[in-house]
Amino acid sequence: MTEAAAVPLDARPRLPHGVRLVHNEAHGGWVLLAPERVFKADPIAAEIVKRCNGQATVTAIVDDLVQAYSAPRDRVLADVSALLRQLADRRLLEL
Amino acid sequence: MATDQRERPVAGQNSRSTNGAAAPTLHGPIGLLAELTHRCPLGCPYCSNPLALDARERELDTQSWARVFAEAAALGVLQVHLSGGEPGARRDLVEITAAARSSGLYTNLITSAVGITASTLEKLVAAGLDHVQISIQDSEPDSADKIANYAGAFARKKALADRVVALKIPLTINCVVHRANVDRIRAMVELAVSLGASRVEIAHVQYYGWALRNRDSLMPAADQVPRAVKAVEELRKQYHGKIVIDAVLPDYYARFPKPCVGGWGRRSLNVTPAGKVLPCHAAEVIPNLEFWHVQDHSLADIWANSPAFKAFRGTAWMKEPCRSCERRDIDYGGCRCQAFMLTGDAAAADPVCHLSPHHADVVALAARQDDVPYSYRLNPRKADSDVLVR
């Protein structure tokens, strides 16, 4: 099973066709639109997903967030890995 | 983290009741079910369309749908479900899809696959289609075609599914299950996986409209239901990360009612082919509700002020046992249409709930099966012409 599989650091995550991150005033922030589902993205999740452009590696995304938010690298890596794994398991992200 | 969406207040729409007390904040809807037409080549005996179908001559035109989508997006709607009938019966489906997408809406095509050609699909994708849902009636071709009342439907569904996946559009396979196919949930999920779907819905028939008419022919046997629940649990573990399995439990076997449409007038709305706006697709079964049309009112006005939407919004309309129930903000008293159909009172607790005084009736109905032939869904009749008299 893939449940506990780690996210490879050299993967270049991207949103597949049919999954879009949009900002919506009426719903108070960032939302992830997916097949017949809508997920509210908190500001941290939105910052991570925005960087999933199919070009940046997981390592690069983590480095970028560490720099942008002056946050401890271990903590950022844990947050990014957990979110990417959760989204990939729901078929909302390609790794 | 990304979590399931809960609506936020829509700016400027805090309404007040007539006595001056603050009314609960009105939220904007998330989803719009656009029933583009009631015409459909299939005749599924559980069709969710009403028994009285809108004729082609009464269908909203392209420009009206475009206006509805623009108003919906402004109201906060995020996703539009292009449905029917069979939406492929509309010759302007590509233009309608393009209009929805250009309003900023996420576009979901809900199709039987019969009536969507490969060339139409390519045009839909070019117009910005985000997702396709294809229904299958069974994993066995002969049984599937018999349920759909359309020879060759199953093969055409597989062919369109292949095209959708080849174009890298996410695909959901929708399986409506009932007595004739509920024992093949595993085979249906495996079929969805083999077709390349990223999501599969296992939806037990809900008994409204045509399904209510065919209830005794569709009702699963008591021993089928726990087997179906177990099969879904096993398949979810087996295919974790490979395909998302969304399952709707069979209503009549539940202990608590479903939070129908996420609460009346709370998350979604439905526009019929002729432009009538409903809180849910079955709402017209409830007598004396006043529905408004998109030809007469803006969608924002309808959402906030239409008597039908206000009738069961919130919790003030509730009677006991709902009124004081700790679950009233979880399941909103269940389904208003079902409450009316089974108890005669649309403000009663949904009798699926074990706390309803009518719950024993539901248990008795769930035990009733009869292998009478299906009464297949028909197509809309031409407006007026069949009853034209001089």
Coordinates of C-alpha atoms in Angstrom, one line a residue:
Chain A
M1 CA 0.0 0.0 0.0
T2 CA 1.1 3.6 -0.7
E3 CA -0.4 5.0 2.5
A4 CA 2.8 5.7 4.3
A5 CA 5.0 6.1 1.3
A6 CA 7.3 9.1 1.6
V7 CA 7.3 11.9 -1.0
P8 CA 10.4 11.7 -3.1
L9 CA 12.5 14.8 -2.7
D10 CA 13.3 15.0 -6.4
A11 CA 9.7 14.7 -7.5
R12 CA 8.3 17.7 -9.4
P13 CA 4.7 17.9 -8.1
R14 CA 2.0 19.4 -10.3
L15 CA -1.8 19.7 -10.2
P16 CA -3.4 17.4 -12.8
H17 CA -5.9 18.6 -15.3
G18 CA -9.2 19.2 -13.4
V19 CA -7.6 20.4 -10.2
R20 CA -7.3 24.2 -9.8
L21 CA -6.3 26.5 -7.0
V22 CA -8.3 29.7 -7.1
H23 CA -8.8 32.7 -4.8
N24 CA -12.5 33.4 -4.2
E25 CA -13.6 36.4 -2.2
A26 CA -17.1 35.0 -1.6
H27 CA -15.6 32.0 0.2
G28 CA -12.9 34.0 2.0
G29 CA -9.7 32.8 0.5
W30 CA -8.0 30.0 -1.4
V31 CA -10.0 27.0 -2.5
L32 CA -8.8 23.9 -4.4
L33 CA -11.4 22.9 -7.0
A34 CA -11.3 19.2 -7.9
P35 CA -13.6 16.7 -9.5
E36 CA -17.0 17.2 -7.7
R37 CA -15.3 18.4 -4.6
V38 CA -14.1 21.7 -3.2
F39 CA -11.4 22.0 -0.5
K40 CA -10.7 25.0 1.5
A41 CA -7.0 25.7 1.5
D42 CA -5.5 27.4 4.5
P43 CA -2.8 30.0 3.8
I44 CA 0.1 27.5 4.4
A45 CA -1.5 24.9 2.1
A46 CA -2.1 27.5 -0.6
E47 CA 1.5 28.7 -0.5
I48 CA 2.7 25.1 -0.9
V49 CA 0.2 24.2 -3.7
K50 CA 1.0 27.4 -5.6
R51 CA 4.6 26.2 -6.0
C52 CA 3.6 22.8 -7.4
N53 CA 4.1 23.8 -11.0
G54 CA 5.7 20.7 -12.4
Q55 CA 9.1 22.3 -12.6
A56 CA 10.2 22.8 -9.0
T57 CA 11.4 19.8 -7.1
V58 CA 10.1 19.1 -3.5
T59 CA 13.5 20.1 -2.3
A60 CA 13.3 23.4 -4.2
I61 CA 9.8 24.1 -2.9
V62 CA 10.9 23.5 0.7
D63 CA 14.0 25.7 0.3
D64 CA 11.8 28.5 -1.2
L65 CA 9.4 28.3 1.7
V66 CA 12.2 28.2 4.3
Q67 CA 13.6 31.4 2.8
A68 CA 10.2 33.1 2.4
Y69 CA 9.0 32.5 5.9
S70 CA 12.3 32.2 7.8
A71 CA 11.0 28.9 9.2
P72 CA 12.9 25.8 10.4
R73 CA 13.7 23.5 7.5
D74 CA 12.6 20.3 9.3
R75 CA 9.2 21.8 10.1
V76 CA 8.6 23.0 6.6
L77 CA 9.7 19.6 5.1
A78 CA 7.3 17.8 7.4
D79 CA 4.4 20.1 6.4
V80 CA 5.1 19.9 2.7
S81 CA 5.5 16.1 2.7
A82 CA 2.3 15.6 4.7
L83 CA 0.3 17.8 2.4
L84 CA 1.7 16.5 -0.8
R85 CA 1.1 12.9 0.3
Q86 CA -2.4 13.7 1.3
L87 CA -3.2 15.4 -2.0
A88 CA -1.6 12.7 -4.1
D89 CA -3.5 9.9 -2.3
R90 CA -6.7 11.8 -3.1
R91 CA -5.6 12.0 -6.8
L92 CA -5.4 15.8 -6.5
L93 CA -1.7 16.0 -7.2
E94 CA 0.8 14.3 -9.5
L95 CA 4.2 13.5 -8.0
Chain B
M1 CA -4.2 21.7 5.3
A2 CA -6.9 21.4 2.7
T3 CA -10.2 20.5 4.3
D4 CA -13.6 19.9 3.0
Q5 CA -15.2 23.2 2.2
R6 CA -17.5 24.9 4.6
E7 CA -19.1 28.0 3.2
R8 CA -18.4 31.5 4.4
P9 CA -20.8 34.4 4.5
V10 CA -21.3 36.2 1.3
A11 CA -20.4 39.9 1.8
G12 CA -23.4 42.2 2.0
Q13 CA -26.0 39.4 2.3
N14 CA -26.6 39.5 6.0
S15 CA -30.3 39.4 6.0
R16 CA -32.6 40.5 8.8
S17 CA -36.0 39.0 9.7
T18 CA -39.0 41.3 9.8
N19 CA -39.1 41.7 13.5
G20 CA -35.7 43.3 13.4
A21 CA -33.8 40.4 15.1
A22 CA -30.6 39.3 13.3
A23 CA -31.3 36.3 11.1
P24 CA -28.6 33.7 10.6
T25 CA -26.0 34.7 8.1
L26 CA -26.9 33.7 4.6
H27 CA -24.1 31.8 2.8
G28 CA -23.4 31.7 -0.9
P29 CA -23.9 28.4 -2.7
I30 CA -20.9 26.3 -3.8
G31 CA -22.5 24.2 -6.5
L32 CA -25.0 24.6 -9.3
L33 CA -26.7 21.7 -11.0
A34 CA -27.6 22.8 -14.5
E35 CA -30.2 20.5 -16.0
L36 CA -29.6 21.5 -19.6
T37 CA -32.3 19.2 -20.9
H38 CA -34.6 16.4 -19.8
R39 CA -34.1 14.6 -23.1
C40 CA -32.1 11.4 -22.8
P41 CA -31.6 8.3 -25.0
L42 CA -31.5 6.0 -22.0
G43 CA -34.5 5.0 -19.9
C44 CA -33.0 4.1 -16.5
P45 CA -35.8 3.1 -14.1
Y46 CA -34.2 5.1 -11.2
C47 CA -33.7 8.4 -13.2
S48 CA -33.7 11.4 -10.8
N49 CA -35.6 13.6 -13.3
P50 CA -39.2 14.4 -12.3
L51 CA -42.1 12.3 -13.8
A52 CA -43.3 15.4 -15.6
L53 CA -40.4 16.3 -17.9
D54 CA -39.7 19.6 -19.6
A55 CA -40.2 19.6 -23.3
R56 CA -37.4 20.7 -25.7
E57 CA -39.4 23.8 -26.7
R58 CA -39.3 25.1 -23.1
E59 CA -35.5 24.7 -22.6
L60 CA -33.4 27.8 -21.8
D61 CA -31.4 29.1 -24.7
T62 CA -27.6 29.5 -24.8
Q63 CA -27.6 33.1 -23.8
S64 CA -29.8 32.5 -20.8
W65 CA -27.5 29.8 -19.5
A66 CA -24.5 32.1 -20.0
R67 CA -26.3 34.7 -17.9
V68 CA -27.2 32.2 -15.2
F69 CA -23.5 31.1 -15.0
A70 CA -22.3 34.7 -14.7
E71 CA -24.8 35.3 -11.9
A72 CA -23.9 32.1 -10.3
A73 CA -20.2 32.9 -10.2
A74 CA -20.9 36.3 -8.8
L75 CA -23.0 34.7 -6.0
G76 CA -20.1 32.5 -5.0
V77 CA -20.8 29.3 -7.0
L78 CA -17.5 27.5 -7.7
Q79 CA -18.6 24.4 -9.6
V80 CA -21.3 23.9 -12.3
H81 CA -22.5 20.4 -13.0
L82 CA -23.7 20.2 -16.6
S83 CA -26.3 17.5 -16.4
G84 CA -29.7 16.5 -17.8
G85 CA -31.2 14.3 -19.1
E86 CA -28.3 13.8 -21.4
P87 CA -26.5 17.1 -21.9
G88 CA -25.1 15.8 -25.2
A89 CA -28.7 16.2 -26.5
R90 CA -28.0 20.0 -26.6
R91 CA -26.5 21.1 -29.9
D92 CA -25.0 24.1 -28.1
L93 CA -23.3 22.1 -25.3
V94 CA -19.8 23.4 -26.4
E95 CA -21.0 27.0 -26.3
I96 CA -22.7 26.4 -22.9
T97 CA -19.5 24.9 -21.5
A98 CA -17.4 27.7 -22.8
A99 CA -19.7 30.2 -21.2
A100 CA -19.5 28.4 -17.8
R101 CA -15.8 28.3 -17.9
S102 CA -15.4 31.9 -19.0
S103 CA -17.5 32.9 -15.9
G104 CA -14.7 31.2 -13.9
L105 CA -16.7 28.2 -12.9
Y106 CA -15.3 24.7 -12.6
T107 CA -17.1 22.7 -15.3
N108 CA -18.2 19.1 -14.7
L109 CA -20.0 17.2 -17.4
I110 CA -22.4 14.5 -16.2
T111 CA -23.2 12.3 -19.1
S112 CA -24.5 8.9 -20.1
A113 CA -21.9 9.0 -22.8
V114 CA -24.5 8.2 -25.4
G115 CA -24.7 11.4 -27.5
I116 CA -21.2 12.7 -26.9
T117 CA -19.0 11.9 -29.9
A118 CA -15.2 11.9 -29.9
S119 CA -15.2 15.1 -31.8
T120 CA -17.6 16.9 -29.4
L121 CA -15.5 15.8 -26.5
E122 CA -12.4 17.4 -28.1
K123 CA -14.3 20.6 -28.6
L124 CA -15.6 20.5 -25.0
V125 CA -12.0 20.1 -23.7
A126 CA -10.9 23.0 -25.9
A127 CA -13.7 25.0 -24.4
G128 CA -12.2 24.4 -20.9
L129 CA -14.1 21.3 -19.6
D130 CA -12.5 20.4 -16.3
H131 CA -14.0 16.9 -15.5
V132 CA -16.2 14.2 -16.9
Q133 CA -18.5 11.9 -15.0
I134 CA -19.9 8.9 -17.0
S135 CA -22.6 6.6 -15.6
I136 CA -22.4 2.9 -16.0
Q137 CA -25.4 0.7 -15.2
D138 CA -23.5 -2.5 -14.4
S139 CA -20.2 -4.3 -15.0
E140 CA -22.0 -6.9 -17.2
P141 CA -22.7 -5.5 -20.7
D142 CA -26.1 -7.3 -21.2
S143 CA -27.4 -6.4 -17.8
A144 CA -26.1 -2.8 -18.1
D145 CA -27.9 -2.3 -21.4
K146 CA -31.1 -3.9 -20.0
I147 CA -31.1 -1.5 -17.1
A148 CA -30.5 1.5 -19.4
N149 CA -33.1 0.2 -21.8
Y150 CA -30.6 0.9 -24.7
A151 CA -28.8 -1.7 -26.7
G152 CA -25.1 -1.0 -27.1
A153 CA -24.9 1.7 -24.4
F154 CA -22.3 -0.1 -22.4
A155 CA -19.8 -0.3 -25.3
R156 CA -20.3 3.4 -26.0
K157 CA -19.6 4.3 -22.4
K158 CA -16.3 2.4 -22.4
A159 CA -15.3 4.0 -25.7
L160 CA -16.0 7.5 -24.4
A161 CA -14.2 6.8 -21.1
D162 CA -11.1 5.8 -23.1
R163 CA -11.2 9.1 -25.1
V164 CA -11.6 11.1 -21.9
V165 CA -8.6 9.4 -20.3
A166 CA -6.6 9.7 -23.5
L167 CA -7.2 13.5 -23.4
K168 CA -5.9 13.5 -19.8
I169 CA -9.3 14.7 -18.4
P170 CA -10.1 13.4 -15.0
L171 CA -12.8 10.8 -15.1
T172 CA -15.4 9.7 -12.5
I173 CA -17.4 6.6 -13.1
N174 CA -20.8 6.7 -11.5
C175 CA -22.4 3.4 -10.6
V176 CA -26.0 3.6 -9.3
V177 CA -26.6 0.3 -7.4
H178 CA -29.7 -1.6 -6.6
R179 CA -30.9 -5.2 -6.3
A180 CA -29.9 -6.3 -9.8
N181 CA -26.3 -5.1 -9.6
V182 CA -25.3 -4.4 -6.0
D183 CA -23.5 -7.7 -5.7
R184 CA -21.1 -6.6 -8.5
I185 CA -19.7 -3.5 -6.7
R186 CA -16.2 -5.1 -6.9
A187 CA -16.4 -5.7 -10.6
M188 CA -17.7 -2.2 -11.2
V189 CA -14.9 -0.6 -9.2
E190 CA -12.4 -2.8 -11.0
L191 CA -13.9 -1.7 -14.3
A192 CA -13.5 1.9 -13.3
V193 CA -9.8 1.3 -12.4
S194 CA -9.2 -0.4 -15.7
L195 CA -10.8 2.5 -17.6
G196 CA -8.4 4.9 -15.9
A197 CA -10.9 6.7 -13.7
S198 CA -9.5 8.6 -10.8
R199 CA -12.8 8.5 -8.9
V200 CA -15.7 6.2 -8.7
E201 CA -19.1 6.8 -7.1
I202 CA -21.1 3.9 -5.7
A203 CA -24.6 5.4 -5.2
H204 CA -27.4 3.3 -3.9
V205 CA -30.6 4.3 -5.5
Q206 CA -32.5 7.1 -3.7
Y207 CA -36.3 6.7 -4.0
Y208 CA -37.5 9.8 -5.8
G209 CA -39.3 10.3 -9.1
W210 CA -38.8 7.3 -11.4
A211 CA -37.0 5.3 -8.7
L212 CA -40.0 5.7 -6.3
R213 CA -42.2 4.3 -9.0
N214 CA -39.8 1.3 -9.3
R215 CA -39.0 1.0 -5.7
D216 CA -40.0 -2.6 -5.1
S217 CA -38.0 -3.7 -8.2
L218 CA -34.9 -1.8 -7.1
M219 CA -34.9 -2.4 -3.4
P220 CA -31.8 -4.5 -2.3
A221 CA -32.4 -7.6 -0.3
A222 CA -31.5 -7.3 3.4
D223 CA -28.4 -9.5 3.1
Q224 CA -27.1 -7.5 0.1
V225 CA -26.6 -4.3 2.0
P226 CA -24.0 -5.3 4.6
R227 CA -22.2 -7.2 1.8
A228 CA -22.1 -4.0 -0.3
V229 CA -20.8 -1.9 2.7
K230 CA -18.1 -4.5 3.3
A231 CA -17.1 -4.6 -0.3
V232 CA -16.6 -0.8 -0.4
E233 CA -14.5 -0.9 2.8
E234 CA -12.2 -3.6 1.3
L235 CA -11.9 -1.9 -2.1
R236 CA -11.0 1.4 -0.4
K237 CA -8.1 -0.3 1.3
Q238 CA -7.0 -2.1 -1.7
Y239 CA -7.1 0.9 -4.1
H240 CA -6.0 3.6 -1.7
G241 CA -4.1 6.2 -3.6
K242 CA -5.1 4.6 -6.9
I243 CA -8.8 5.5 -7.1
V244 CA -11.1 7.6 -4.8
I245 CA -14.2 5.6 -3.9
D246 CA -17.2 7.8 -2.8
A247 CA -20.1 5.7 -1.6
V248 CA -23.6 6.8 -0.7
L249 CA -25.3 4.4 1.8
P250 CA -28.7 3.1 1.0
D251 CA -31.1 5.5 2.7
Y252 CA -33.7 3.1 4.0
Y253 CA -31.1 1.1 5.9
A254 CA -29.6 4.0 7.7
R255 CA -30.0 4.9 11.4
F256 CA -29.6 8.7 10.8
P257 CA -30.8 10.6 7.7
K258 CA -28.4 12.0 5.1
P259 CA -27.6 15.7 5.3
C260 CA -29.6 16.2 2.1
V261 CA -27.9 18.6 -0.4
G262 CA -25.8 19.7 2.6
G263 CA -28.8 21.5 4.0
W264 CA -31.7 23.1 2.2
G265 CA -30.7 26.3 0.5
R266 CA -27.3 26.1 2.1
R267 CA -24.7 24.9 -0.4
S268 CA -26.3 24.3 -3.8
L269 CA -29.1 25.0 -6.2
N270 CA -30.6 23.4 -9.2
V271 CA -31.8 25.0 -12.4
T272 CA -34.3 23.0 -14.5
P273 CA -34.2 22.9 -18.3
A274 CA -37.0 25.5 -18.4
G275 CA -35.3 27.8 -15.9
K276 CA -37.0 27.0 -12.6
V277 CA -34.7 27.2 -9.6
L278 CA -34.9 24.4 -7.0
P279 CA -33.1 23.8 -3.7
C280 CA -32.7 20.2 -4.9
H281 CA -33.7 18.3 -8.0
A282 CA -36.7 16.6 -6.2
A283 CA -38.1 19.7 -4.5
E284 CA -41.1 20.0 -6.8
V285 CA -42.7 16.9 -5.2
I286 CA -43.4 19.1 -2.1
P287 CA -46.8 20.8 -2.6
N288 CA -47.4 24.6 -2.2
L289 CA -43.7 25.6 -2.5
E290 CA -43.3 28.7 -4.7
F291 CA -40.4 28.4 -7.0
W292 CA -38.9 31.3 -9.0
H293 CA -37.5 31.3 -12.5
V294 CA -34.3 32.7 -13.9
Q295 CA -36.4 34.5 -16.5
D296 CA -38.0 36.6 -13.8
H297 CA -35.4 37.1 -11.1
S298 CA -31.6 37.2 -10.7
L299 CA -30.0 34.1 -9.2
A300 CA -28.9 36.2 -6.2
D301 CA -32.5 37.3 -5.6
I302 CA -33.8 33.8 -5.9
W303 CA -31.1 32.4 -3.5
A304 CA -31.9 35.0 -0.9
N305 CA -35.6 35.6 -1.3
S306 CA -37.4 32.8 -3.2
P307 CA -40.1 31.4 -0.9
A308 CA -39.0 27.8 -1.8
F309 CA -35.5 28.4 -0.6
K310 CA -36.6 30.2 2.5
A311 CA -39.1 27.5 3.4
F312 CA -36.7 25.0 5.0
R313 CA -33.5 27.0 5.3
G314 CA -31.8 26.9 8.7
T315 CA -33.5 25.2 11.7
A316 CA -36.5 27.5 12.6
W317 CA -38.9 25.4 10.6
M318 CA -38.1 22.2 12.5
K319 CA -40.5 20.2 14.7
E320 CA -39.6 17.6 17.3
P321 CA -37.6 15.4 17.3
C322 CA -35.4 17.6 15.1
R323 CA -35.8 20.9 16.9
S324 CA -34.0 19.9 20.0
C325 CA -31.8 17.3 18.5
E326 CA -28.0 17.6 18.9
R327 CA -27.6 16.5 15.3
R328 CA -29.8 19.2 13.8
D329 CA -26.8 21.1 12.4
I330 CA -25.2 17.9 11.2
D331 CA -28.0 16.4 9.1
Y332 CA -30.5 19.3 9.0
G333 CA -33.4 16.9 9.7
G334 CA -32.5 14.9 6.6
C335 CA -34.4 15.1 3.3
R336 CA -37.5 17.3 3.1
C337 CA -38.8 15.6 0.0
Q338 CA -38.5 12.2 1.6
A339 CA -40.2 13.4 4.8
F340 CA -43.1 14.6 2.6
M341 CA -43.3 11.5 0.5
L342 CA -43.2 9.1 3.4
T343 CA -45.1 11.0 6.1
G344 CA -47.2 13.6 4.2
D345 CA -45.5 16.4 6.1
A346 CA -42.5 18.1 4.6
A347 CA -41.5 19.6 8.0
A348 CA -41.4 16.3 9.7
A349 CA -38.2 14.5 10.6
D350 CA -36.9 12.4 7.6
P351 CA -38.3 9.0 8.6
V352 CA -35.0 7.3 7.8
C353 CA -34.0 8.7 11.2
H354 CA -34.5 6.1 14.0
L355 CA -35.9 9.0 16.1
S356 CA -38.8 9.6 13.7
P357 CA -42.2 8.2 14.8
H358 CA -42.5 6.9 11.2
H359 CA -39.3 5.0 11.2
A360 CA -41.0 1.6 11.3
D361 CA -42.7 2.4 8.0
V362 CA -39.2 2.8 6.4
V363 CA -38.1 -0.5 7.9
A364 CA -41.1 -2.2 6.4
L365 CA -40.6 -0.6 3.0
A366 CA -36.9 -1.8 3.0
A367 CA -38.2 -5.3 3.4
R368 CA -40.4 -5.1 0.4
Q369 CA -39.1 -6.5 -2.9
D370 CA -41.0 -7.5 -6.0
D371 CA -39.5 -8.6 -9.3
V372 CA -42.0 -6.7 -11.5
P373 CA -40.5 -5.4 -14.7
Y374 CA -39.0 -1.9 -14.6
S375 CA -41.2 1.0 -15.5
Y376 CA -38.6 2.7 -17.8
R377 CA -38.2 6.5 -17.8
L378 CA -39.8 8.1 -20.9
N379 CA -38.7 11.1 -22.9
P380 CA -40.3 14.5 -22.7
R381 CA -43.4 15.0 -24.8
K382 CA -43.5 17.9 -27.2
A383 CA -44.9 20.9 -25.4
D384 CA -48.7 21.2 -25.8
S385 CA -48.7 19.5 -29.2
D386 CA -49.9 16.1 -27.8
V387 CA -52.7 17.7 -26.0
L388 CA -53.6 20.3 -28.6
V389 CA -57.3 20.6 -29.0
R390 CA -59.3 23.0 -31.0

